[in-house]
XYZ file of C-alpha atoms in Angstrom:
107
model
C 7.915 56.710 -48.736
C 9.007 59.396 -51.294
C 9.768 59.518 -54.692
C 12.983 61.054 -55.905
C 11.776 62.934 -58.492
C 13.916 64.394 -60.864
C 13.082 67.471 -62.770
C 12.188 66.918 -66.206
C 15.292 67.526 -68.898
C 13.912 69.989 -72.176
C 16.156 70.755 -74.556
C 15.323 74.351 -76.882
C 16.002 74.009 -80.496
C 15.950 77.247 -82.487
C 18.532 79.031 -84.560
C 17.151 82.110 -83.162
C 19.330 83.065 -79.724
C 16.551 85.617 -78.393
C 13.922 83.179 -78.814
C 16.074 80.001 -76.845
C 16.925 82.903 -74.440
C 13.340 83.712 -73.832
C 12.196 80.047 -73.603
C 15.054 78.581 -71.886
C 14.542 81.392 -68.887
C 10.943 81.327 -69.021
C 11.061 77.322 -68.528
C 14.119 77.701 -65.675
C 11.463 79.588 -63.845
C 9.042 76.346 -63.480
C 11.845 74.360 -62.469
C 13.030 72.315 -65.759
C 16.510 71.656 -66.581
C 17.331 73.345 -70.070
C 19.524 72.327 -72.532
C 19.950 74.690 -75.551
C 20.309 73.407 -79.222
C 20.775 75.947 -82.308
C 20.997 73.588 -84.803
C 19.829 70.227 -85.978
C 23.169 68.676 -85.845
C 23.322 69.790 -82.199
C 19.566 68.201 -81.512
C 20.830 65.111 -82.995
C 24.267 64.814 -80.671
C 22.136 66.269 -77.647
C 19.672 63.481 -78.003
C 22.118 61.029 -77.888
C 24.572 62.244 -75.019
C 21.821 63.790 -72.603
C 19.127 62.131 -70.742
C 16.230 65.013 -72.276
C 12.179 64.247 -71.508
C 11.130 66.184 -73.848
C 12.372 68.594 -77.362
C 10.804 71.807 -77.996
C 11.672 72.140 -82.299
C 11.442 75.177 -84.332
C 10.169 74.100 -87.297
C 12.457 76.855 -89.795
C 16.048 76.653 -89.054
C 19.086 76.763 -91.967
C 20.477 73.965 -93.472
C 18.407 70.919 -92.010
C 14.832 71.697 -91.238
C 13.020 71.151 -88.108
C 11.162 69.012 -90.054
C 13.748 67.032 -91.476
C 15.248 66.635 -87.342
C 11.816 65.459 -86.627
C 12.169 62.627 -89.653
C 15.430 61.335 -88.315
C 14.401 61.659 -84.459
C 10.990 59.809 -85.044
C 13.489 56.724 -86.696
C 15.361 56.552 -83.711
C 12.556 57.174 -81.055
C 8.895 57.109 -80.419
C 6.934 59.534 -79.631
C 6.361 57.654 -76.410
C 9.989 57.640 -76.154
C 10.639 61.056 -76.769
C 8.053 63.471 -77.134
C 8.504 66.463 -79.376
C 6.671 70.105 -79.626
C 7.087 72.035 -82.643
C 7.551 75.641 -82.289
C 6.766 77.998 -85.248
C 5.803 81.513 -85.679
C 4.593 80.524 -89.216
C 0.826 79.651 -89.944
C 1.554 78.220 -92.869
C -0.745 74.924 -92.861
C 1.422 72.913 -95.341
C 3.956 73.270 -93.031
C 1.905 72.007 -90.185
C 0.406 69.124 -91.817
C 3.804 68.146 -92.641
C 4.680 68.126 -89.583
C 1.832 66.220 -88.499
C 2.863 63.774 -90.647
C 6.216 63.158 -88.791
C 4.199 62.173 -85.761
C 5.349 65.527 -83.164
C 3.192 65.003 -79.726
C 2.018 68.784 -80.351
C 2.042 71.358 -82.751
């Protein structure tokens, strides 16, 4: 008997459109479904209205931080629930620790 298997839903959060661009083709390649955030406002409405499997988050975006999305996700959802990678291009360990913290599934 087979499964119907749907392919997995990721949705790319970043302010930056070359680096969604990048992703978002790079992932369409494997075969995901990619949904395309630039804001934390959008993440939060995305969440809600699509059925995603799994949020890539940059961590620096303007006006509410990828950490602070992570916060408010991680009320509504478990990391079980709905697992979430932060993406940075800092190295900065407070940053990472913080969002550690938060409970991400990988940094």
């Amino acid at each position: 008997m087979m499964m119907n298997v749907r392919p997995s839903r990721l949705l790319i959060v970043d302010d930056n459109e070359m680096n969604r661009d990048m992703l978002a083709r790079r992932l369409a390649r494997k075969g995901y479904v990619i949904g395309l955030a630039e804001n934390a406002q959008d993440l939060l409405q995305r969440v809600k209205q699509d059925a995603v499997d799994l949020v890539l988050l940059d961590i620096e975006m303007p006006e509410v931080s990828g950490l602070d999305a992570l916060k408010t996700l991680r009320e509504l959802y478990s990391p079980a629930e709905l697992p979430i990678i932060m993406v940075t291009a800092k190295t900065q360990s407070d940053d990472i620790v913080k969002a550690l913290d938060l409970g991400p599934t990988i940094i």
